[in-house]
Amino acid sequence: MKNSNEIKKALFNIGYGLYVITSRNAYKDNGLIVNSVMQITDNPNRIAVTINKKNYSHEIISETEIMNINCLSVDAPMSVFENFGFQSGKLSDKFRYITFSRSKNGLAVLSDYINSFISLKVEQYLDFDTHGMFICSVTDAETINNNKSMTYSYYLENVKPKPKKTNKKGYICKICGYIHEGELPDDFICPLCKHGVADFEPINIKEEKEMKKYVCDACGWVYDEELGAPDLGIAPGTKFEDLPEDFACPLCGVGKDMFSEE
Ligand SMILES: Cc1cc2nc3c(=O)[nH]c(=O)nc-3n(C[C@H](O)[C@H](O)[C@H](O)COP(=O)(O)O)c2cc1C
């Protein structure tokens, strides 16, 4: 059996699209980002959408049994992912600053950054412990433009900000151990032992005490050690390695092994 990192790496090669699933209950319109949309059969058309049970959308769709798939196009900016994917509708009104129209089923269709929408009616529900899979029939659909569809890999390569490097370049004086951060000018003299650049060698300065950030590979939620996660009872300054083993991403529910250092 391969180790879990190798398996995780291979699973990332499964291709996905990205979508905003819109829904609505008596209180508000809501939407969430998903990659888990898949057509299962074409006669009749059946589509599966998998949603984490902790997400508000899961609660709304379980109750109302309808949803819209808004197919994101490559022009969708990071703010769309932040609005629909990095916060829960339990705590926010995600449609406050969004322009949209309504399809025949009364649900929201985004006015921007999509190339089509598909209205669904839930026919079956499959329980997968942490997630629920909604198997749906298609009640309506429309192509809005011919823009290219947003894929998960396009999002990772072109939309999601790249992690910042935490290692800084520097030079260490081989004579006294003094560390100079950044480039070394030719006429540099060690302020401690007064030796010149010939006695320095390049190093990567790793700031051991530095607070790090860890990003959820599945949904992009970030755990910042400096801030902790007070909502989850985790104090500021708690190192990632000290989080409980059963710690789960508050947005998408995956475990610690699905986080990478930023
Ligand atoms: C790129 C990306 C893909 C995601 N895919 C899924 C998914 O397939 N299923 C899911 O339940 N959540 C997924 N999420 C997480 C939800 O969008 C996120 O938890 C959202 O805040 C839930 O909102 P809600 O509580 O209002 O429903 C994804 C997030 C991102 C950024």
CSV table of C-alpha atoms and ligand atoms in Angstrom, one decimal:
chain,number,residue,atom,x,y,z
A,1,MET,CA,0.0,0.0,0.0
A,2,LYS,CA,1.4,3.4,-1.0
A,3,ASN,CA,1.7,6.1,1.7
A,4,SER,CA,-1.1,8.6,2.2
A,5,ASN,CA,0.9,11.5,0.6
A,6,GLU,CA,1.4,9.6,-2.6
A,7,ILE,CA,-2.3,8.7,-2.7
A,8,LYS,CA,-3.3,12.3,-2.0
A,9,LYS,CA,-1.0,13.5,-4.9
A,10,ALA,CA,-2.5,11.0,-7.4
A,11,LEU,CA,-6.1,11.9,-6.3
A,12,PHE,CA,-5.3,15.5,-7.2
A,13,ASN,CA,-5.0,14.4,-10.8
A,14,ILE,CA,-8.7,13.7,-11.0
A,15,GLY,CA,-10.1,16.5,-13.1
A,16,TYR,CA,-13.0,18.6,-11.7
A,17,GLY,CA,-15.0,21.7,-12.7
A,18,LEU,CA,-16.0,24.3,-10.2
A,19,TYR,CA,-19.5,25.5,-9.6
A,20,VAL,CA,-21.7,27.7,-7.3
A,21,ILE,CA,-24.7,25.7,-6.1
A,22,THR,CA,-27.5,28.0,-5.2
A,23,SER,CA,-30.4,27.2,-2.9
A,24,ARG,CA,-32.9,29.1,-0.9
A,25,ASN,CA,-35.0,28.6,2.3
A,26,ALA,CA,-37.6,30.8,4.0
A,27,TYR,CA,-34.8,33.1,5.3
A,28,LYS,CA,-32.3,33.6,2.6
A,29,ASP,CA,-30.7,32.8,-0.8
A,30,ASN,CA,-27.5,30.8,-0.3
A,31,GLY,CA,-24.7,29.5,-2.4
A,32,LEU,CA,-21.6,27.4,-2.0
A,33,ILE,CA,-18.6,26.5,-4.2
A,34,VAL,CA,-18.3,22.8,-5.1
A,35,ASN,CA,-16.2,20.7,-7.3
A,36,SER,CA,-18.3,17.6,-6.7
A,37,VAL,CA,-20.7,17.8,-9.6
A,38,MET,CA,-20.9,14.7,-11.9
A,39,GLN,CA,-23.3,13.6,-14.6
A,40,ILE,CA,-24.2,10.0,-13.9
A,41,THR,CA,-26.6,9.0,-16.7
A,42,ASP,CA,-28.0,10.8,-19.8
A,43,ASN,CA,-31.3,8.9,-20.4
A,44,PRO,CA,-32.7,10.3,-18.2
A,45,ASN,CA,-30.2,13.0,-17.3
A,46,ARG,CA,-29.1,12.4,-13.7
A,47,ILE,CA,-26.6,14.5,-11.9
A,48,ALA,CA,-24.9,13.9,-8.5
A,49,VAL,CA,-23.8,16.7,-6.2
A,50,THR,CA,-21.9,15.9,-3.0
A,51,ILE,CA,-22.1,18.3,0.0
A,52,ASN,CA,-20.5,18.2,3.4
A,53,LYS,CA,-23.2,17.8,6.1
A,54,LYS,CA,-21.8,20.7,8.1
A,55,ASN,CA,-22.4,23.1,5.3
A,56,TYR,CA,-25.6,25.3,5.5
A,57,SER,CA,-26.4,24.3,1.9
A,58,HIS,CA,-26.7,20.7,2.9
A,59,GLU,CA,-29.4,21.7,5.4
A,60,ILE,CA,-31.3,23.9,2.9
A,61,ILE,CA,-31.2,21.4,0.0
A,62,SER,CA,-32.2,18.5,2.3
A,63,GLU,CA,-35.3,20.5,3.2
A,64,THR,CA,-36.2,22.1,-0.1
A,65,GLU,CA,-35.0,19.3,-2.5
A,66,ILE,CA,-34.1,21.8,-5.3
A,67,MET,CA,-30.8,23.6,-6.3
A,68,ASN,CA,-29.2,25.3,-9.3
A,69,ILE,CA,-25.7,24.5,-10.6
A,70,ASN,CA,-24.1,27.8,-11.7
A,71,CYS,CA,-21.2,26.7,-14.0
A,72,LEU,CA,-18.3,29.0,-13.3
A,73,SER,CA,-16.2,30.3,-16.2
A,74,VAL,CA,-12.5,31.1,-16.2
A,75,ASP,CA,-13.1,34.9,-15.7
A,76,ALA,CA,-14.4,34.2,-12.1
A,77,PRO,CA,-12.1,36.1,-9.7
A,78,MET,CA,-10.9,35.0,-6.2
A,79,SER,CA,-13.6,37.1,-4.6
A,80,VAL,CA,-16.3,34.7,-5.9
A,81,PHE,CA,-14.5,31.8,-4.2
A,82,GLU,CA,-14.1,33.8,-1.0
A,83,ASN,CA,-17.7,34.8,-0.9
A,84,PHE,CA,-19.2,31.4,-1.7
A,85,GLY,CA,-16.5,29.1,-0.6
A,86,PHE,CA,-14.7,30.5,2.5
A,87,GLN,CA,-17.7,31.5,4.7
A,88,SER,CA,-20.9,29.8,5.7
A,89,GLY,CA,-24.4,31.2,4.9
A,90,LYS,CA,-25.2,30.3,8.5
A,91,LEU,CA,-23.3,33.4,9.5
A,92,SER,CA,-23.5,35.7,6.5
A,93,ASP,CA,-25.7,36.8,3.7
A,94,LYS,CA,-23.7,35.7,0.7
A,95,PHE,CA,-26.0,37.5,-1.8
A,96,ARG,CA,-25.7,40.9,-0.2
A,97,TYR,CA,-23.4,42.2,-2.9
A,98,ILE,CA,-24.2,39.8,-5.7
A,99,THR,CA,-26.3,40.6,-8.8
A,100,PHE,CA,-28.5,37.7,-9.9
A,101,SER,CA,-31.8,36.8,-11.6
A,102,ARG,CA,-34.1,33.9,-10.8
A,103,SER,CA,-34.7,30.8,-12.8
A,104,LYS,CA,-38.2,29.2,-13.1
A,105,ASN,CA,-37.7,27.3,-9.8
A,106,GLY,CA,-37.2,30.6,-8.0
A,107,LEU,CA,-33.5,30.0,-7.2
A,108,ALA,CA,-30.7,32.4,-7.9
A,109,VAL,CA,-28.7,32.5,-11.2
A,110,LEU,CA,-25.5,34.5,-10.9
A,111,SER,CA,-25.4,37.4,-13.4
A,112,ASP,CA,-21.6,37.2,-13.8
A,113,TYR,CA,-18.8,34.7,-14.1
A,114,ILE,CA,-20.9,31.7,-15.3
A,115,ASN,CA,-21.4,30.2,-18.7
A,116,SER,CA,-24.6,28.2,-18.0
A,117,PHE,CA,-26.9,27.1,-15.2
A,118,ILE,CA,-28.8,23.8,-14.6
A,119,SER,CA,-31.8,23.5,-12.3
A,120,LEU,CA,-32.1,20.3,-10.4
A,121,LYS,CA,-34.7,18.3,-8.4
A,122,VAL,CA,-33.4,15.9,-5.8
A,123,GLU,CA,-34.6,12.3,-6.5
A,124,GLN,CA,-32.4,10.3,-4.1
A,125,TYR,CA,-30.0,10.9,-1.2
A,126,LEU,CA,-27.0,8.8,-0.4
A,127,ASP,CA,-25.5,9.1,3.1
A,128,PHE,CA,-21.6,9.0,3.2
A,129,ASP,CA,-21.0,9.8,6.9
A,130,THR,CA,-19.4,13.2,6.6
A,131,HIS,CA,-21.0,14.0,3.2
A,132,GLY,CA,-24.4,13.6,1.5
A,133,MET,CA,-24.7,12.8,-2.2
A,134,PHE,CA,-27.8,14.3,-3.9
A,135,ILE,CA,-28.8,12.4,-7.0
A,136,CYS,CA,-31.0,14.8,-9.1
A,137,SER,CA,-33.0,15.1,-12.3
A,138,VAL,CA,-32.7,18.1,-14.5
A,139,THR,CA,-35.7,20.4,-14.6
A,140,ASP,CA,-34.3,23.3,-16.6
A,141,ALA,CA,-30.9,24.4,-18.1
A,142,GLU,CA,-29.6,27.3,-20.2
A,143,THR,CA,-26.3,28.2,-21.9
A,144,ILE,CA,-25.5,31.9,-21.3
A,145,ASN,CA,-22.3,32.3,-23.2
A,146,ASN,CA,-19.4,30.3,-24.7
A,147,ASN,CA,-16.8,31.3,-22.1
A,148,LYS,CA,-14.5,28.4,-21.1
A,149,SER,CA,-15.5,26.5,-17.9
A,150,MET,CA,-13.5,27.0,-14.7
A,151,THR,CA,-11.6,23.8,-13.8
A,152,TYR,CA,-10.1,23.0,-10.4
A,153,SER,CA,-6.6,23.0,-11.9
A,154,TYR,CA,-7.2,26.4,-13.6
A,155,TYR,CA,-8.3,27.8,-10.2
A,156,LEU,CA,-5.2,26.5,-8.4
A,157,GLU,CA,-2.8,27.7,-11.1
A,158,ASN,CA,-4.4,31.1,-12.0
A,159,VAL,CA,-6.9,32.3,-9.5
A,160,LYS,CA,-5.9,31.2,-6.0
A,161,PRO,CA,-3.0,33.3,-4.6
A,162,LYS,CA,0.3,31.5,-4.4
A,163,PRO,CA,1.6,30.7,-1.0
A,164,LYS,CA,4.4,33.0,0.3
A,165,LYS,CA,7.8,31.4,0.9
A,166,THR,CA,8.8,31.5,4.6
A,167,ASN,CA,12.5,30.8,4.0
A,168,LYS,CA,14.6,33.9,3.5
A,169,LYS,CA,18.0,34.0,1.8
A,170,GLY,CA,20.9,35.1,3.8
A,171,TYR,CA,24.7,34.6,4.4
A,172,ILE,CA,26.5,33.3,7.5
A,173,CYS,CA,30.0,34.3,8.6
A,174,LYS,CA,32.0,31.1,8.8
A,175,ILE,CA,34.3,32.8,11.3
A,176,CYS,CA,31.9,34.0,14.0
A,177,GLY,CA,28.4,32.8,12.9
A,178,TYR,CA,26.9,36.3,12.3
A,179,ILE,CA,23.9,36.0,10.0
A,180,HIS,CA,23.2,38.7,7.3
A,181,GLU,CA,19.7,38.7,5.8
A,182,GLY,CA,19.3,39.3,2.0
A,183,GLU,CA,22.0,40.0,-0.6
A,184,LEU,CA,25.6,40.5,0.5
A,185,PRO,CA,27.3,43.7,-1.0
A,186,ASP,CA,30.9,43.0,-2.4
A,187,ASP,CA,32.4,45.3,0.2
A,188,PHE,CA,30.5,43.9,3.2
A,189,ILE,CA,32.4,43.6,6.4
A,190,CYS,CA,31.1,41.3,9.2
A,191,PRO,CA,30.0,43.7,12.0
A,192,LEU,CA,31.2,41.3,14.7
A,193,CYS,CA,34.5,39.8,13.6
A,194,LYS,CA,35.3,42.3,10.7
A,195,HIS,CA,36.0,39.5,8.1
A,196,GLY,CA,35.0,40.2,4.4
A,197,VAL,CA,32.6,38.5,2.0
A,198,ALA,CA,35.1,35.7,1.2
A,199,ASP,CA,34.3,34.3,4.7
A,200,PHE,CA,30.5,34.2,4.2
A,201,GLU,CA,28.5,31.4,2.8
A,202,PRO,CA,24.8,31.4,1.6
A,203,ILE,CA,22.1,29.9,3.8
A,204,ASN,CA,18.3,29.6,3.9
A,205,ILE,CA,17.2,31.4,7.1
A,206,LYS,CA,14.4,29.4,8.6
A,207,GLU,CA,12.6,31.4,11.3
A,208,GLU,CA,11.8,28.6,13.8
A,209,LYS,CA,9.8,30.9,16.0
A,210,GLU,CA,7.7,32.2,13.1
A,211,MET,CA,4.0,31.5,13.2
A,212,LYS,CA,3.0,29.5,10.1
A,213,LYS,CA,-0.1,29.2,8.1
A,214,TYR,CA,-1.6,25.9,6.8
A,215,VAL,CA,-4.0,25.8,3.9
A,216,CYS,CA,-6.7,23.1,3.4
A,217,ASP,CA,-5.9,21.4,0.1
A,218,ALA,CA,-9.6,20.6,-0.4
A,219,CYS,CA,-11.2,24.0,0.0
A,220,GLY,CA,-8.5,26.6,0.6
A,221,TRP,CA,-9.5,27.5,4.2
A,222,VAL,CA,-6.4,28.8,6.1
A,223,TYR,CA,-5.3,27.9,9.6
A,224,ASP,CA,-3.1,30.8,10.9
A,225,GLU,CA,-1.1,29.8,14.0
A,226,GLU,CA,-0.9,33.4,15.1
A,227,LEU,CA,-4.7,33.8,15.1
A,228,GLY,CA,-5.7,30.3,16.2
A,229,ALA,CA,-9.4,29.6,15.6
A,230,PRO,CA,-11.2,31.1,18.6
A,231,ASP,CA,-14.6,30.1,17.1
A,232,LEU,CA,-13.5,26.4,17.4
A,233,GLY,CA,-12.0,26.9,20.9
A,234,ILE,CA,-8.4,27.0,19.6
A,235,ALA,CA,-6.3,29.8,21.2
A,236,PRO,CA,-4.2,32.2,19.2
A,237,GLY,CA,-0.6,31.0,19.0
A,238,THR,CA,-1.5,27.3,18.9
A,239,LYS,CA,0.9,25.4,16.6
A,240,PHE,CA,-0.6,23.3,13.8
A,241,GLU,CA,1.1,20.2,15.2
A,242,ASP,CA,-0.6,20.8,18.6
A,243,LEU,CA,-4.1,20.8,17.1
A,244,PRO,CA,-6.1,17.7,18.2
A,245,GLU,CA,-5.7,14.7,15.9
A,246,ASP,CA,-9.4,14.8,15.1
A,247,PHE,CA,-9.2,18.4,14.0
A,248,ALA,CA,-11.3,19.0,10.9
A,249,CYS,CA,-11.5,21.9,8.5
A,250,PRO,CA,-14.4,24.0,9.6
A,251,LEU,CA,-15.4,24.6,6.0
A,252,CYS,CA,-15.2,21.3,4.2
A,253,GLY,CA,-14.6,18.8,7.1
A,254,VAL,CA,-11.4,17.1,5.9
A,255,GLY,CA,-8.7,16.1,8.5
A,256,LYS,CA,-5.3,17.5,9.4
A,257,ASP,CA,-3.5,15.3,6.8
A,258,MET,CA,-5.2,17.3,4.0
A,259,PHE,CA,-3.5,20.6,5.1
A,260,SER,CA,-0.2,21.9,3.6
A,261,GLU,CA,2.1,24.6,5.0
A,262,GLU,CA,1.7,27.9,3.0
B,1,LIG,C1,-12.4,25.1,-4.6
B,1,LIG,C2,-13.4,24.7,-3.5
B,1,LIG,C3,-14.1,23.5,-3.7
B,1,LIG,C4,-15.1,23.0,-2.8
B,1,LIG,N1,-15.8,21.9,-3.0
B,1,LIG,C5,-16.7,21.5,-2.1
B,1,LIG,C6,-17.5,20.4,-2.3
B,1,LIG,O1,-17.4,19.7,-3.3
B,1,LIG,N2,-18.5,20.0,-1.4
B,1,LIG,C7,-18.7,20.8,-0.3
B,1,LIG,O2,-19.6,20.4,0.5
B,1,LIG,N3,-17.9,21.9,0.0
B,1,LIG,C8,-17.0,22.3,-0.9
B,1,LIG,N4,-16.3,23.4,-0.7
B,1,LIG,C9,-16.4,24.2,0.6
B,1,LIG,C10,-17.7,25.0,0.6
B,1,LIG,O3,-17.8,25.8,-0.5
B,1,LIG,C11,-17.6,25.9,1.8
B,1,LIG,O4,-17.5,25.1,3.0
B,1,LIG,C12,-18.8,26.9,2.0
B,1,LIG,O5,-18.4,27.9,2.8
B,1,LIG,C13,-20.0,26.3,2.5
B,1,LIG,O6,-21.0,27.3,2.6
B,1,LIG,P1,-22.5,27.1,3.3
B,1,LIG,O7,-22.2,26.7,4.7
B,1,LIG,O8,-23.1,28.4,3.2
B,1,LIG,O9,-23.2,26.0,2.5
B,1,LIG,C14,-15.3,23.8,-1.6
B,1,LIG,C15,-14.7,25.1,-1.5
B,1,LIG,C16,-13.7,25.5,-2.4
B,1,LIG,C17,-13.0,26.8,-2.3
